[in-house]
Amino acid sequence: MTPRRRRMVVVGLILVGVSLATFLALTAFQKNLLYFYTPSQVAAGEAPTGYPFRVGGLVVEGSVQREPDSLTVRFSVTDGTSTVPIHYSGILPDLFREGQGIISVGQINTAGVFEASEVLAKHDENYMPPEVADALKQSGQMSGSYKDYRK
């Protein structure tokens, strides 16, 4: 084998290795993305089944139900147009309450209930997660001011 041919084989193997590594990295990255969906999008069936995602909105007044002697909580979240029931087992944030903007991470089960693995609440009186604020503005339910920390 000539030196030139040997060099071309090495370059080809390097290209194949880099391509394979890039493919594996992009595949792993795609599986770990958490997209945000509004309750309207979840109700319309736009949210993926079998994959975790985030859903956010305002906790519906009177929807919080706690199971006695358990950390299990059931509540609903709305964007003013649609409502999504959420089931969560764990400790809720101290700032969680009815009428407040939250984001939950989890997935939809076969009964159409969002099984949350994490619940995030706003951290001060004027802040609302940007995705929740945008969804509420689009539905005409946004009242008051909020701080947008994306800028």
XYZ file of N, CA and C in Angstrom:
453
model
N 0.855 -1.173 0.000
C 0.000 0.000 0.000
C 0.903 1.239 0.000
N 0.580 2.158 -0.886
C 1.399 3.363 -0.996
C 1.112 4.301 0.164
N 2.049 5.188 0.479
C 1.832 6.137 1.582
C 0.592 7.006 1.362
N 0.350 7.381 0.118
C -0.830 8.217 -0.151
C -2.122 7.450 0.148
N -2.202 6.210 -0.281
C -3.394 5.386 -0.044
C -3.587 5.150 1.454
N -2.490 4.914 2.177
C -2.561 4.703 3.624
C -3.104 5.962 4.313
N -2.633 7.133 3.883
C -3.101 8.404 4.427
C -4.604 8.586 4.167
N -5.060 8.248 2.979
C -6.481 8.377 2.625
C -7.347 7.436 3.473
N -6.857 6.243 3.757
C -7.591 5.300 4.604
C -7.708 5.869 6.018
N -6.621 6.436 6.547
C -6.640 7.019 7.890
C -7.609 8.200 7.928
N -7.573 9.072 6.929
C -8.492 10.211 6.870
C -9.938 9.717 6.783
N -10.173 8.699 5.977
C -11.533 8.127 5.868
C -12.017 7.559 7.195
N -11.150 6.843 7.905
C -11.524 6.289 9.207
C -11.803 7.394 10.218
N -11.022 8.460 10.175
C -11.264 9.589 11.079
C -12.614 10.223 10.773
N -12.929 10.412 9.496
C -14.226 10.989 9.110
C -15.392 10.108 9.561
N -15.254 8.810 9.398
C -16.305 7.888 9.842
C -16.461 7.961 11.357
N -15.359 8.013 12.091
C -15.414 8.098 13.553
C -16.068 9.381 14.030
N -15.695 10.514 13.416
C -16.285 11.795 13.800
C -17.779 11.813 13.457
N -18.146 11.271 12.320
C -19.563 11.216 11.929
C -20.369 10.364 12.901
N -19.831 9.238 13.289
C -20.520 8.359 14.240
C -20.667 9.040 15.605
N -19.616 9.705 16.064
C -19.683 10.401 17.351
C -20.707 11.530 17.303
N -20.760 12.270 16.218
C -21.740 13.345 16.059
C -23.154 12.789 16.062
N -23.384 11.706 15.347
C -24.706 11.085 15.306
C -25.144 10.640 16.700
N -24.260 9.990 17.435
C -24.607 9.522 18.782
C -24.881 10.689 19.728
N -24.097 11.758 19.626
C -24.304 12.930 20.489
C -25.641 13.597 20.177
N -25.973 13.763 18.915
C -27.241 14.394 18.539
C -28.443 13.530 18.938
N -28.318 12.234 18.832
C -29.396 11.335 19.244
C -29.632 11.427 20.746
N -28.562 11.427 21.522
C -28.703 11.543 22.980
C -29.275 12.899 23.359
N -28.859 13.952 22.683
C -29.365 15.294 22.967
C -30.856 15.384 22.661
N -31.291 14.817 21.557
C -32.703 14.868 21.158
C -33.596 14.165 22.184
N -33.141 13.077 22.741
C -33.945 12.330 23.711
C -34.047 13.050 25.049
N -33.141 13.977 25.333
C -33.139 14.671 26.616
C -33.774 16.050 26.575
N -34.341 16.441 25.455
C -35.002 17.735 25.365
C -36.334 17.706 26.092
N -36.658 18.782 26.790
C -37.952 18.913 27.460
C -38.678 20.101 26.852
N -39.627 19.820 25.975
C -40.391 20.885 25.345
C -41.505 21.360 26.261
N -41.901 22.627 26.106
C -42.987 23.209 26.884
C -44.271 23.193 26.052
N -45.371 22.772 26.675
C -46.685 22.780 26.037
C -47.680 23.459 26.965
N -48.606 24.192 26.382
C -49.674 24.812 27.156
C -50.776 23.785 27.352
N -51.679 24.000 28.313
C -52.808 23.082 28.467
C -53.643 22.957 27.188
N -53.773 24.030 26.410
C -54.518 23.957 25.145
C -53.838 23.018 24.159
N -52.512 23.077 24.091
C -51.781 22.193 23.202
C -51.880 20.738 23.661
N -51.849 20.522 24.974
C -51.981 19.159 25.502
C -53.368 18.617 25.182
N -54.399 19.440 25.379
C -55.773 19.013 25.097
C -55.973 18.741 23.608
N -55.251 19.457 22.750
C -55.370 19.264 21.305
C -54.575 18.054 20.815
N -53.825 17.412 21.714
C -53.059 16.225 21.342
C -51.701 16.528 20.732
N -51.221 17.754 20.865
C -49.922 18.126 20.298
C -48.757 17.629 21.154
N -48.998 17.338 22.412
C -47.930 16.893 23.318
C -47.585 15.430 23.023
N -46.313 15.073 23.159
C -45.903 13.699 22.867
C -46.372 12.723 23.944
N -46.660 11.515 23.536
C -46.993 10.471 24.505
C -45.770 9.577 24.659
N -45.473 9.226 25.886
C -44.337 8.361 26.153
C -43.026 9.099 26.354
N -43.032 10.415 26.192
C -41.829 11.216 26.415
C -42.135 12.314 27.409
N -41.194 12.633 28.292
C -41.432 13.724 29.237
C -41.443 15.077 28.534
N -42.248 15.983 29.061
C -42.301 17.357 28.583
C -42.759 18.234 29.730
N -42.796 19.542 29.500
C -43.235 20.484 30.525
C -44.592 21.034 30.135
N -45.451 21.220 31.130
C -46.743 21.870 30.936
C -46.867 22.934 32.020
N -47.426 24.064 31.657
C -47.519 25.137 32.639
C -48.757 25.974 32.459
N -49.130 26.647 33.520
C -50.285 27.524 33.530
C -50.600 27.914 34.960
N -51.826 28.339 35.164
C -52.273 28.723 36.505
C -52.982 27.553 37.166
N -52.713 27.344 38.458
C -53.398 26.297 39.207
C -54.853 26.724 39.376
N -55.777 25.865 38.973
C -57.208 26.175 39.013
C -57.667 26.271 40.467
N -58.418 27.331 40.766
C -58.966 27.530 42.113
C -59.860 26.345 42.494
N -59.655 25.805 43.678
C -60.479 24.707 44.189
C -60.133 23.338 43.627
N -59.045 23.229 42.854
C -58.723 21.939 42.240
C -57.705 21.126 43.038
N -57.063 21.727 44.022
C -56.013 21.030 44.771
C -56.639 20.041 45.748
N -56.310 18.760 45.578
C -56.805 17.697 46.458
C -55.607 16.907 46.965
N -55.445 16.887 48.272
C -54.338 16.155 48.891
C -54.874 14.857 49.482
N -54.146 13.779 49.257
C -54.526 12.503 49.849
C -54.020 12.475 51.288
N -54.873 12.048 52.240
C -54.436 12.015 53.642
C -53.285 11.029 53.851
N -52.387 11.386 54.750
C -51.232 10.555 55.106
C -50.371 10.192 53.898
N -50.278 11.108 52.951
C -49.514 10.850 51.744
C -48.988 12.170 51.181
N -48.012 12.097 50.322
C -47.501 13.276 49.636
C -48.141 13.448 48.260
N -49.160 12.642 47.981
C -49.822 12.687 46.676
C -50.802 13.848 46.604
N -50.704 14.608 45.518
C -51.556 15.774 45.301
C -52.113 15.704 43.887
N -53.384 16.056 43.758
C -54.013 16.169 42.441
C -54.501 17.601 42.294
N -54.225 18.189 41.143
C -54.688 19.542 40.867
C -54.792 19.719 39.357
N -55.341 20.823 38.943
C -55.482 21.119 37.524
C -54.781 22.422 37.202
N -54.298 22.517 35.971
C -53.625 23.711 35.481
C -54.364 24.188 34.235
N -54.540 25.509 34.122
C -55.242 26.065 32.979
C -54.454 27.206 32.355
N -54.706 27.429 31.074
C -54.173 28.608 30.399
C -55.319 29.550 30.049
N -56.477 29.303 30.628
C -57.652 30.118 30.381
C -58.550 29.539 29.307
N -58.035 28.630 28.510
C -58.810 28.000 27.449
C -59.083 26.535 27.769
N -58.040 25.804 28.123
C -58.155 24.385 28.443
C -57.540 24.106 29.807
N -57.910 22.946 30.348
C -57.418 22.532 31.658
C -56.798 21.150 31.554
N -55.680 20.947 32.270
C -55.008 19.653 32.307
C -54.953 19.176 33.751
N -55.480 17.967 34.039
C -55.338 17.425 35.395
C -53.918 16.916 35.615
N -53.394 17.182 36.813
C -52.019 16.788 37.140
C -52.026 15.963 38.417
N -51.254 14.900 38.419
C -51.074 14.031 39.577
C -49.599 14.090 39.943
N -49.314 14.403 41.219
C -47.932 14.542 41.667
C -47.758 13.897 43.023
N -46.692 13.125 43.186
C -46.336 12.543 44.479
C -44.983 13.103 44.876
N -44.968 13.908 45.906
C -43.732 14.511 46.367
C -44.030 15.779 47.140
N -42.977 16.455 47.511
C -43.120 17.686 48.268
C -43.272 18.845 47.292
N -44.363 19.585 47.441
C -44.609 20.742 46.586
C -43.764 21.923 47.055
N -43.423 22.835 46.146
C -42.682 24.031 46.558
C -43.486 24.842 47.570
N -42.815 25.570 48.431
C -43.485 26.381 49.448
C -44.417 27.417 48.825
N -44.073 27.918 47.653
C -44.863 28.963 47.019
C -46.028 28.427 46.186
N -46.225 27.114 46.157
C -47.330 26.527 45.397
C -48.657 26.885 46.055
N -49.594 27.391 45.264
C -50.936 27.678 45.761
C -51.876 27.840 44.573
N -53.166 27.846 44.854
C -54.168 28.001 43.802
C -54.077 29.395 43.195
N -54.274 29.470 41.893
C -54.226 30.739 41.191
C -52.825 31.191 40.816
N -51.828 30.398 41.089
C -50.437 30.751 40.835
C -49.924 30.062 39.573
N -48.992 30.699 38.891
C -48.370 30.099 37.719
C -47.339 29.068 38.115
N -47.413 27.892 37.500
C -46.458 26.816 37.770
C -46.050 26.150 36.462
N -44.987 25.378 36.535
C -44.578 24.507 35.438
C -44.343 23.133 36.041
N -44.868 22.090 35.374
C -44.673 20.715 35.818
C -43.918 19.942 34.746
N -43.039 19.068 35.184
C -42.293 18.198 34.286
C -42.814 16.785 34.478
N -43.123 16.092 33.399
C -43.630 14.728 33.484
C -44.143 14.276 32.139
N -45.116 13.342 32.157
C -45.703 12.858 30.915
C -47.152 12.472 31.104
N -47.871 12.423 29.997
C -49.294 12.088 29.999
C -49.451 10.570 30.094
N -50.358 10.118 30.970
C -50.627 8.686 31.037
C -51.771 8.334 30.087
N -52.168 7.084 30.044
C -53.206 6.632 29.103
C -54.575 7.210 29.425
N -54.789 7.634 30.672
C -56.083 8.214 31.061
C -56.145 9.709 30.765
N -55.063 10.288 30.231
C -55.045 11.707 29.918
C -54.664 12.589 31.091
N -54.158 11.993 32.157
C -53.714 12.746 33.332
C -52.207 12.935 33.229
N -51.742 14.132 33.518
C -50.317 14.436 33.473
C -49.682 13.932 34.766
N -48.797 12.971 34.665
C -48.075 12.420 35.819
C -46.795 13.221 35.996
N -46.788 14.130 36.960
C -45.654 15.036 37.154
C -44.565 14.372 37.983
N -43.332 14.595 37.576
C -42.186 14.145 38.360
C -41.561 15.324 39.105
N -41.918 16.542 38.690
C -41.389 17.740 39.322
C -42.397 18.872 39.125
N -42.554 19.705 40.153
C -43.417 20.882 40.078
C -42.584 22.090 40.466
N -42.585 23.102 39.602
C -41.828 24.324 39.833
C -42.797 25.482 39.992
N -42.588 26.321 40.999
C -43.458 27.471 41.245
C -42.663 28.746 41.068
N -43.378 29.845 40.834
C -42.693 31.127 40.683
C -42.009 31.499 41.997
N -40.970 32.324 41.905
C -40.182 32.597 43.108
C -40.404 33.979 43.700
N -41.155 34.856 43.061
C -41.540 36.103 43.708
C -42.886 36.558 43.159
N -43.402 37.618 43.679
C -44.755 38.057 43.341
C -44.923 38.522 41.903
N -43.856 39.022 41.284
C -43.974 39.582 39.948
C -43.465 38.674 38.848
N -42.805 37.584 39.203
C -42.230 36.710 38.191
C -43.203 35.617 37.795
N -43.224 35.310 36.511
C -43.974 34.171 35.995
C -43.101 33.569 34.900
N -43.004 32.251 34.811
C -42.189 31.668 33.750
C -42.619 32.230 32.394
N -41.661 32.608 31.540
C -41.994 33.253 30.277
C -42.959 32.459 29.410
N -42.812 31.124 29.390
C -43.708 30.303 28.585
C -45.142 30.398 29.081
N -45.310 30.401 30.413
C -46.646 30.497 31.004
C -47.234 31.874 30.713
N -46.435 32.919 30.888
C -46.918 34.280 30.626
C -47.333 34.443 29.170
N -46.538 33.914 28.243
C -46.882 34.010 26.825
C -48.179 33.273 26.515
N -48.352 32.075 27.098
C -49.577 31.308 26.862
C -50.794 32.027 27.431
N -50.652 32.625 28.615
C -51.767 33.341 29.221
C -52.098 34.614 28.447
N -51.090 35.281 27.915
C -51.331 36.468 27.096
C -52.108 36.094 25.838
N -51.727 34.996 25.202
C -52.392 34.560 23.975
C -53.856 34.213 24.218
N -54.160 33.690 25.399
C -55.551 33.316 25.691
C -56.334 34.470 26.296
N -55.671 35.599 26.557
C -56.353 36.763 27.124
C -56.557 36.677 28.616
N -55.882 35.770 29.298
C -56.056 35.575 30.737
C -54.985 36.267 31.565
N -54.021 36.916 30.927
C -52.922 37.539 31.659
C -53.404 38.820 32.312
N -53.260 38.886 33.615
C -53.610 40.102 34.348
C -52.437 40.490 35.219
N -52.209 41.784 35.384
C -51.092 42.242 36.205
C -49.810 42.272 35.415
N -48.733 42.600 36.107
C -47.439 42.685 35.445
C -46.574 41.521 35.884
N -45.591 41.232 35.079
C -44.630 40.202 35.453
C -43.277 40.619 34.922
N -42.252 40.094 35.565
C -40.886 40.380 35.142
C -40.465 39.317 34.146
N -39.836 39.738 33.083
C -39.322 38.814 32.086
C -37.799 38.840 32.187
N -37.197 37.777 32.716
C -35.767 37.725 32.942
C -34.996 37.177 31.742
N -35.665 37.012 30.610
C -34.990 36.481 29.426
C -34.089 37.534 28.789
N -34.278 38.792 29.076
C -33.525 39.871 28.413
C -32.211 40.120 29.081
